[in-house]
Amino acid sequence: MEYKITAPAVLREPLVTPNKLLMGPGPSNAPQRVLDAMSRPILGHLHPETLKIMDDIKEGVRYLFQTNNVATFCLSASGHGGMEATLCNLLEDGDVILIGHTGHWGDRSADMAARYGADVQIVKSKVGQSLSLEEIRAALVLHKPSVLFLTQGDSSTGVLQPLEGVGALCHQHNCLLIVDTVASLGGAPMFMDRWEIDAMYTGSQKVLGAPPGITPVSFSHRAVERYKRRNSKVKVYYWDMSLVGDYWGCFGRPRIYHHTISSTLLYGLREAIAMACEEGLPALIARHQDCAKRLYRGLQDGGFELYADPKDRLSTVTTIKVPQGVDWLKVAQYAMKTYLVEISGGLGPTAGQVFRIGLMGQNATTERVDRVLQVFQEAVAAVKPDVQVKGKM
């Protein structure tokens, strides 16, 4: 039989991967130690060596999350998978979910929750600000949700949502708390157990500096008990916490085959977590916060205006208002074409309104802050020479 579709000529060309400085909201540049780990031989998804690496990762995630939760594992998916899995496991048809909206990820979680049959209610913060505990309390009283969803660090707005006291407040109202820490973990304090958070996930490709595609997640004992009381099966097999948890050896039962995990992604994530553990959470967070302050000073000294309220700024993603008459896309294109430096535009409610600069993982250094400031100033001046930029950055 003749094969009429021929092999594509483009695949006879060599693979090209330029070395870019990723100073957007993620992914960040991976450390060489992570890249080297991922070049090791592939192992089977149930080989004992693979299972040992998975166990190592679980211990590291518990440290990073500051939790003793048994149901701590990773999903073979990007950070969106964490959002899907926490919602899918804790919601049934008709359940009321309250979404705390501080930016784009409030919209995305509301869309997902509605697809799982939930009754979605939203409490919105003021532009560029977080929600107060009183605003959350009032919304809990009004809507009586079974789940509250919050994003600790919204990468679209650069807003950091305070969490202390929210979990206890939820439990007073018979409500579980889900928190998205994709853009914030390692750049802001996080105490999952102390703050009584019931389900949480983060991104591998942000502060940790591993590739995307594998997402740490953890469920509290309250969340596991809620799961056990479900009246219906979890709607998506792939997200079912009991099945994935058994693959990861969380519940003391024999390991099962759930899916074929990528051993190479496990290698990279294990080393990324090991590096974070070696640095230690206090030093890791302080480094990101110090770099963010240096970036804020440089931007403000240059005459740029920051988008997020000073008390609510996320250290890992900074949003800068686009000056009047400046085409943000041309600025981003200039930075990339001239210097191979990524600077991003807004997302969702901030699209066209802000630039976004990310300081995450190995990109959160004094040298890279100064580099992105220099490139950003030059790019704005090149695109709109009459914009008043003060001094040198």
XYZ file of C-alpha atoms in Angstrom:
393
model
C 0.000 0.000 0.000
C 1.340 3.420 -0.997
C 1.865 6.171 1.578
C 0.695 9.304 -0.215
C 1.515 11.793 2.549
C 5.262 12.342 2.570
C 7.502 13.039 5.544
C 7.662 16.816 6.130
C 10.782 18.550 4.841
C 10.829 20.853 7.883
C 11.770 17.919 10.131
C 14.987 17.431 8.168
C 16.114 20.797 9.475
C 17.981 20.985 12.795
C 16.085 21.836 15.973
C 16.500 25.505 16.929
C 16.069 26.659 20.535
C 17.447 30.160 21.157
C 18.627 31.034 24.662
C 16.118 33.651 25.820
C 15.944 35.481 29.129
C 12.400 34.771 30.324
C 11.425 37.837 32.350
C 7.672 37.461 31.778
C 5.125 35.891 34.148
C 6.379 32.360 33.460
C 7.844 30.019 32.621
C 11.173 31.093 34.093
C 14.594 29.918 32.946
C 15.445 26.480 34.308
C 18.730 26.061 36.222
C 21.385 23.925 34.531
C 21.034 21.350 37.315
C 17.383 20.847 36.326
C 18.188 20.632 32.613
C 20.992 18.146 33.268
C 18.682 15.958 35.369
C 16.155 15.818 32.540
C 18.769 14.416 30.151
C 19.041 11.208 32.185
C 17.650 7.914 30.831
C 13.896 7.402 30.792
C 12.531 4.989 33.402
C 9.247 3.113 33.473
C 6.325 4.718 35.261
C 6.171 1.955 37.917
C 9.863 1.157 38.241
C 11.000 1.254 41.873
C 13.460 4.038 41.082
C 10.637 6.143 39.642
C 8.450 5.523 42.689
C 11.356 6.553 44.956
C 11.691 9.846 43.056
C 7.944 10.397 43.425
C 8.273 9.837 47.187
C 11.156 12.340 47.335
C 8.998 14.897 45.560
C 6.096 14.367 47.977
C 8.376 15.141 50.928
C 9.680 18.269 49.220
C 6.200 19.504 48.351
C 5.102 19.071 51.961
C 7.983 21.312 53.018
C 7.250 23.964 50.383
C 3.523 23.935 51.218
C 4.204 23.653 54.967
C 1.765 20.769 55.331
C 1.624 17.255 56.726
C -1.220 16.283 54.382
C -1.191 12.628 53.365
C -2.928 13.499 50.071
C 0.050 15.342 48.595
C 1.146 14.412 45.077
C 1.612 15.761 41.556
C -0.590 15.843 38.496
C 0.732 15.174 35.002
C -0.498 18.528 33.691
C 0.299 22.225 33.732
C -0.916 24.465 36.565
C -4.352 24.496 34.954
C -4.560 20.830 35.924
C -4.303 21.824 39.572
C -7.237 24.161 39.171
C -9.232 21.470 37.367
C -8.425 18.756 39.916
C -9.199 20.745 43.065
C -12.517 21.936 41.659
C -13.433 18.570 40.135
C -12.828 16.642 43.358
C -14.592 19.058 45.716
C -17.640 20.077 43.649
C -20.825 18.251 42.685
C -23.790 19.414 40.619
C -25.540 22.335 42.271
C -22.849 23.036 44.876
C -22.321 26.734 45.495
C -18.764 27.953 44.964
C -17.616 31.458 45.816
C -14.819 32.795 43.635
C -12.640 35.537 45.093
C -11.834 37.583 41.982
C -8.604 39.605 41.871
C -7.898 39.116 38.175
C -7.931 36.674 35.261
C -7.662 33.519 37.375
C -10.943 34.355 39.055
C -12.560 34.300 35.617
C -10.839 31.056 34.641
C -11.780 29.217 37.849
C -15.391 30.411 37.518
C -15.534 28.994 33.986
C -14.145 25.650 35.127
C -16.443 25.400 38.162
C -19.504 26.072 36.002
C -18.461 23.230 33.688
C -18.520 20.894 36.704
C -22.121 21.891 37.409
C -21.492 24.310 40.283
C -23.544 27.375 41.144
C -20.862 30.037 40.726
C -20.927 33.221 42.805
C -18.236 35.893 42.613
C -16.893 38.496 45.027
C -14.714 41.021 43.182
C -11.929 43.110 44.615
C -11.319 46.732 43.682
C -8.998 47.198 40.705
C -5.401 46.419 41.630
C -6.312 45.393 45.175
C -6.911 42.259 47.212
C -10.080 41.246 49.037
C -10.341 42.129 52.712
C -11.297 39.553 55.326
C -14.518 41.479 55.903
C -15.419 41.386 52.211
C -14.866 37.629 52.213
C -16.873 37.201 55.420
C -19.827 39.138 53.994
C -19.786 37.066 50.790
C -19.683 33.803 52.762
C -22.711 34.893 54.793
C -24.583 36.005 51.670
C -23.895 33.058 49.353
C -23.348 30.167 51.815
C -20.883 28.329 49.532
C -19.467 24.867 50.112
C -16.158 25.988 48.547
C -14.257 29.289 48.401
C -11.611 29.657 45.682
C -8.834 32.239 46.013
C -5.719 33.000 43.980
C -2.847 33.953 46.278
C -0.901 35.669 43.497
C -2.814 36.696 40.389
C -0.280 36.944 37.576
C -2.613 39.041 35.397
C -2.854 41.927 37.877
C 0.204 41.398 40.067
C -2.050 41.332 43.149
C -1.161 39.318 46.267
C -4.177 38.072 48.231
C -3.653 37.804 52.027
C -4.763 34.399 53.344
C -4.232 34.434 57.093
C -7.555 33.940 58.838
C -9.467 32.983 55.695
C -9.360 29.218 56.263
C -10.650 29.468 59.818
C -13.390 31.822 58.618
C -14.401 29.331 55.909
C -14.628 26.484 58.389
C -16.871 28.558 60.645
C -19.231 28.626 57.655
C -18.866 24.914 56.717
C -16.907 25.877 53.608
C -13.678 24.468 52.171
C -10.866 26.739 50.950
C -9.022 26.163 47.646
C -5.947 28.310 46.942
C -4.030 28.756 43.682
C -0.330 29.428 44.402
C 0.976 28.915 40.857
C 2.622 32.341 40.621
C 3.204 33.010 44.322
C 4.782 29.943 45.975
C 8.352 30.782 46.964
C 7.760 34.498 46.523
C 5.337 34.957 49.427
C 4.840 33.174 52.767
C 2.611 30.097 52.637
C 1.482 27.944 55.573
C -1.088 25.478 54.281
C -1.787 23.744 57.585
C -1.532 26.780 59.852
C -3.826 28.803 57.590
C -6.285 25.889 57.306
C -6.211 25.663 53.514
C -8.051 22.590 52.207
C -6.738 22.236 48.660
C -3.753 23.911 47.090
C -1.603 23.620 43.991
C 1.342 25.402 42.450
C 3.230 25.639 39.172
C 6.481 23.808 38.480
C 7.648 26.442 35.980
C 7.584 29.619 38.085
C 9.744 30.084 41.202
C 10.779 26.421 41.193
C 12.268 26.750 37.703
C 11.286 23.292 36.431
C 9.526 22.769 33.091
C 5.728 23.045 32.980
C 3.711 19.867 32.761
C 3.804 18.533 36.320
C 1.785 20.206 39.086
C 2.164 19.739 42.855
C -1.162 19.571 44.696
C -2.296 18.810 48.245
C -5.651 18.102 49.913
C -6.362 18.464 53.642
C -8.042 15.779 55.751
C -11.216 17.902 55.566
C -11.061 17.837 51.763
C -10.486 14.062 51.743
C -13.494 13.555 54.009
C -15.616 15.759 51.737
C -14.467 13.610 48.801
C -15.513 10.446 50.653
C -19.016 11.862 51.209
C -19.613 12.581 47.521
C -22.921 11.400 46.105
C -21.436 10.949 42.636
C -18.162 9.900 41.064
C -15.587 12.557 40.296
C -16.494 13.585 36.766
C -13.017 13.215 35.277
C -11.057 9.996 35.856
C -7.745 11.729 35.276
C -8.292 14.188 38.173
C -9.690 11.727 40.748
C -7.684 12.315 43.938
C -8.149 8.764 45.211
C -6.843 7.185 42.015
C -3.937 9.596 41.493
C -3.184 9.383 45.204
C -2.947 5.598 45.001
C -0.499 5.906 42.101
C 1.595 8.232 44.293
C 1.330 5.932 47.342
C -0.543 8.444 49.503
C -3.129 6.338 51.284
C -1.262 3.205 52.400
C -2.802 1.050 49.681
C -0.879 -0.779 46.929
C 0.342 1.466 44.125
C -1.829 1.332 41.017
C -1.335 2.190 37.365
C -3.241 5.403 36.768
C -1.361 6.892 33.808
C 2.144 6.917 32.363
C 3.973 9.696 34.156
C 6.934 11.427 32.503
C 10.037 10.270 34.342
C 12.040 13.134 32.848
C 9.641 15.712 34.263
C 9.962 13.975 37.625
C 13.760 14.280 37.469
C 13.559 17.986 36.719
C 10.975 18.718 39.401
C 12.847 16.688 42.010
C 16.030 18.697 41.451
C 14.155 22.009 41.341
C 12.496 21.216 44.678
C 15.826 20.057 46.111
C 17.385 23.413 45.182
C 14.516 25.286 46.870
C 14.931 23.137 49.985
C 18.683 23.765 50.036
C 18.146 27.529 49.875
C 15.370 27.314 52.477
C 11.976 28.992 52.377
C 12.906 32.121 54.392
C 15.885 32.906 52.137
C 13.989 31.996 48.949
C 11.098 34.315 49.779
C 13.382 37.126 50.967
C 15.397 36.971 47.728
C 12.272 37.374 45.611
C 10.922 40.188 47.762
C 14.247 42.060 47.765
C 14.494 41.796 43.980
C 10.908 43.016 43.600
C 11.654 46.094 45.724
C 14.691 46.858 43.544
C 12.508 46.529 40.443
C 9.816 48.821 41.906
C 12.401 51.490 42.725
C 13.934 51.316 39.269
C 10.572 51.582 37.525
C 9.311 54.428 39.691
C 12.604 56.317 39.426
C 12.183 56.006 35.670
C 8.756 57.612 35.777
C 6.654 54.463 35.341
C 3.500 53.797 37.344
C 2.811 50.432 38.948
C -0.657 48.890 38.614
C -1.157 47.029 41.897
C -1.762 48.800 45.199
C 1.491 49.055 47.212
C 0.101 46.913 50.068
C -1.029 44.173 47.658
C 1.928 43.731 45.302
C 3.060 40.268 44.280
C 6.858 39.972 44.328
C 7.078 37.455 41.493
C 5.037 39.329 38.845
C 5.067 43.116 38.590
C 2.454 44.968 36.549
C 3.378 48.350 35.038
C 0.810 50.678 33.512
C 1.397 51.211 29.793
C 2.230 54.914 29.280
C -0.209 56.858 27.121
C 0.564 56.547 23.426
C 2.864 53.541 23.844
C 2.158 50.320 21.939
C 2.940 47.607 24.499
C 3.319 44.933 21.828
C 6.014 46.902 19.989
C 7.896 47.322 23.266
C 7.765 43.573 23.907
C 8.800 42.836 20.329
C 11.750 45.243 20.542
C 13.005 43.635 23.752
C 12.765 40.164 22.241
C 14.183 40.971 18.804
C 17.049 43.117 20.077
C 18.029 41.332 23.293
C 16.104 38.020 23.431
C 14.519 39.286 26.647
C 10.874 38.435 27.289
C 8.645 41.204 28.659
C 4.918 40.458 28.542
C 1.716 42.399 28.125
C -1.425 42.105 30.231
C -3.830 39.193 30.467
C -7.607 39.111 30.771
C -8.745 42.294 32.560
C -5.299 43.909 32.149
C -4.829 43.125 28.429
C -3.516 46.221 26.676
C -3.229 48.099 29.970
C -0.035 46.788 31.569
C 3.374 45.291 31.022
C 4.255 42.278 33.162
C 7.772 41.561 34.378
C 8.454 38.317 36.195
C 11.147 37.728 38.800
C 11.090 34.018 39.489
C 13.606 31.361 40.428
C 17.078 31.978 39.042
C 15.771 35.150 37.354
C 15.261 36.779 40.771
C 18.753 38.265 41.068
C 20.100 41.808 41.250
C 21.843 41.354 37.902
C 18.695 40.237 36.092
C 16.584 42.963 37.681
C 19.040 45.555 36.396
C 19.158 43.878 32.996
C 15.394 43.842 32.488
C 15.128 47.460 33.680
C 17.732 48.548 31.129
C 16.074 46.628 28.291
C 12.598 47.842 29.245
C 13.635 51.509 29.372
C 15.413 51.257 26.043
C 12.488 49.464 24.404
C 9.963 52.089 25.525
C 12.240 54.893 24.331
C 12.766 53.182 20.978
C 9.035 52.721 20.389
C 7.936 56.146 21.685
C 10.893 58.531 21.920
C 8.812 61.369 23.345
C 7.794 59.369 26.463
C 9.365 61.037 29.463
C 11.611 58.453 31.111
C 13.640 59.804 33.998
C 17.346 59.073 34.171
C 18.944 55.691 33.832
C 17.535 52.482 35.227
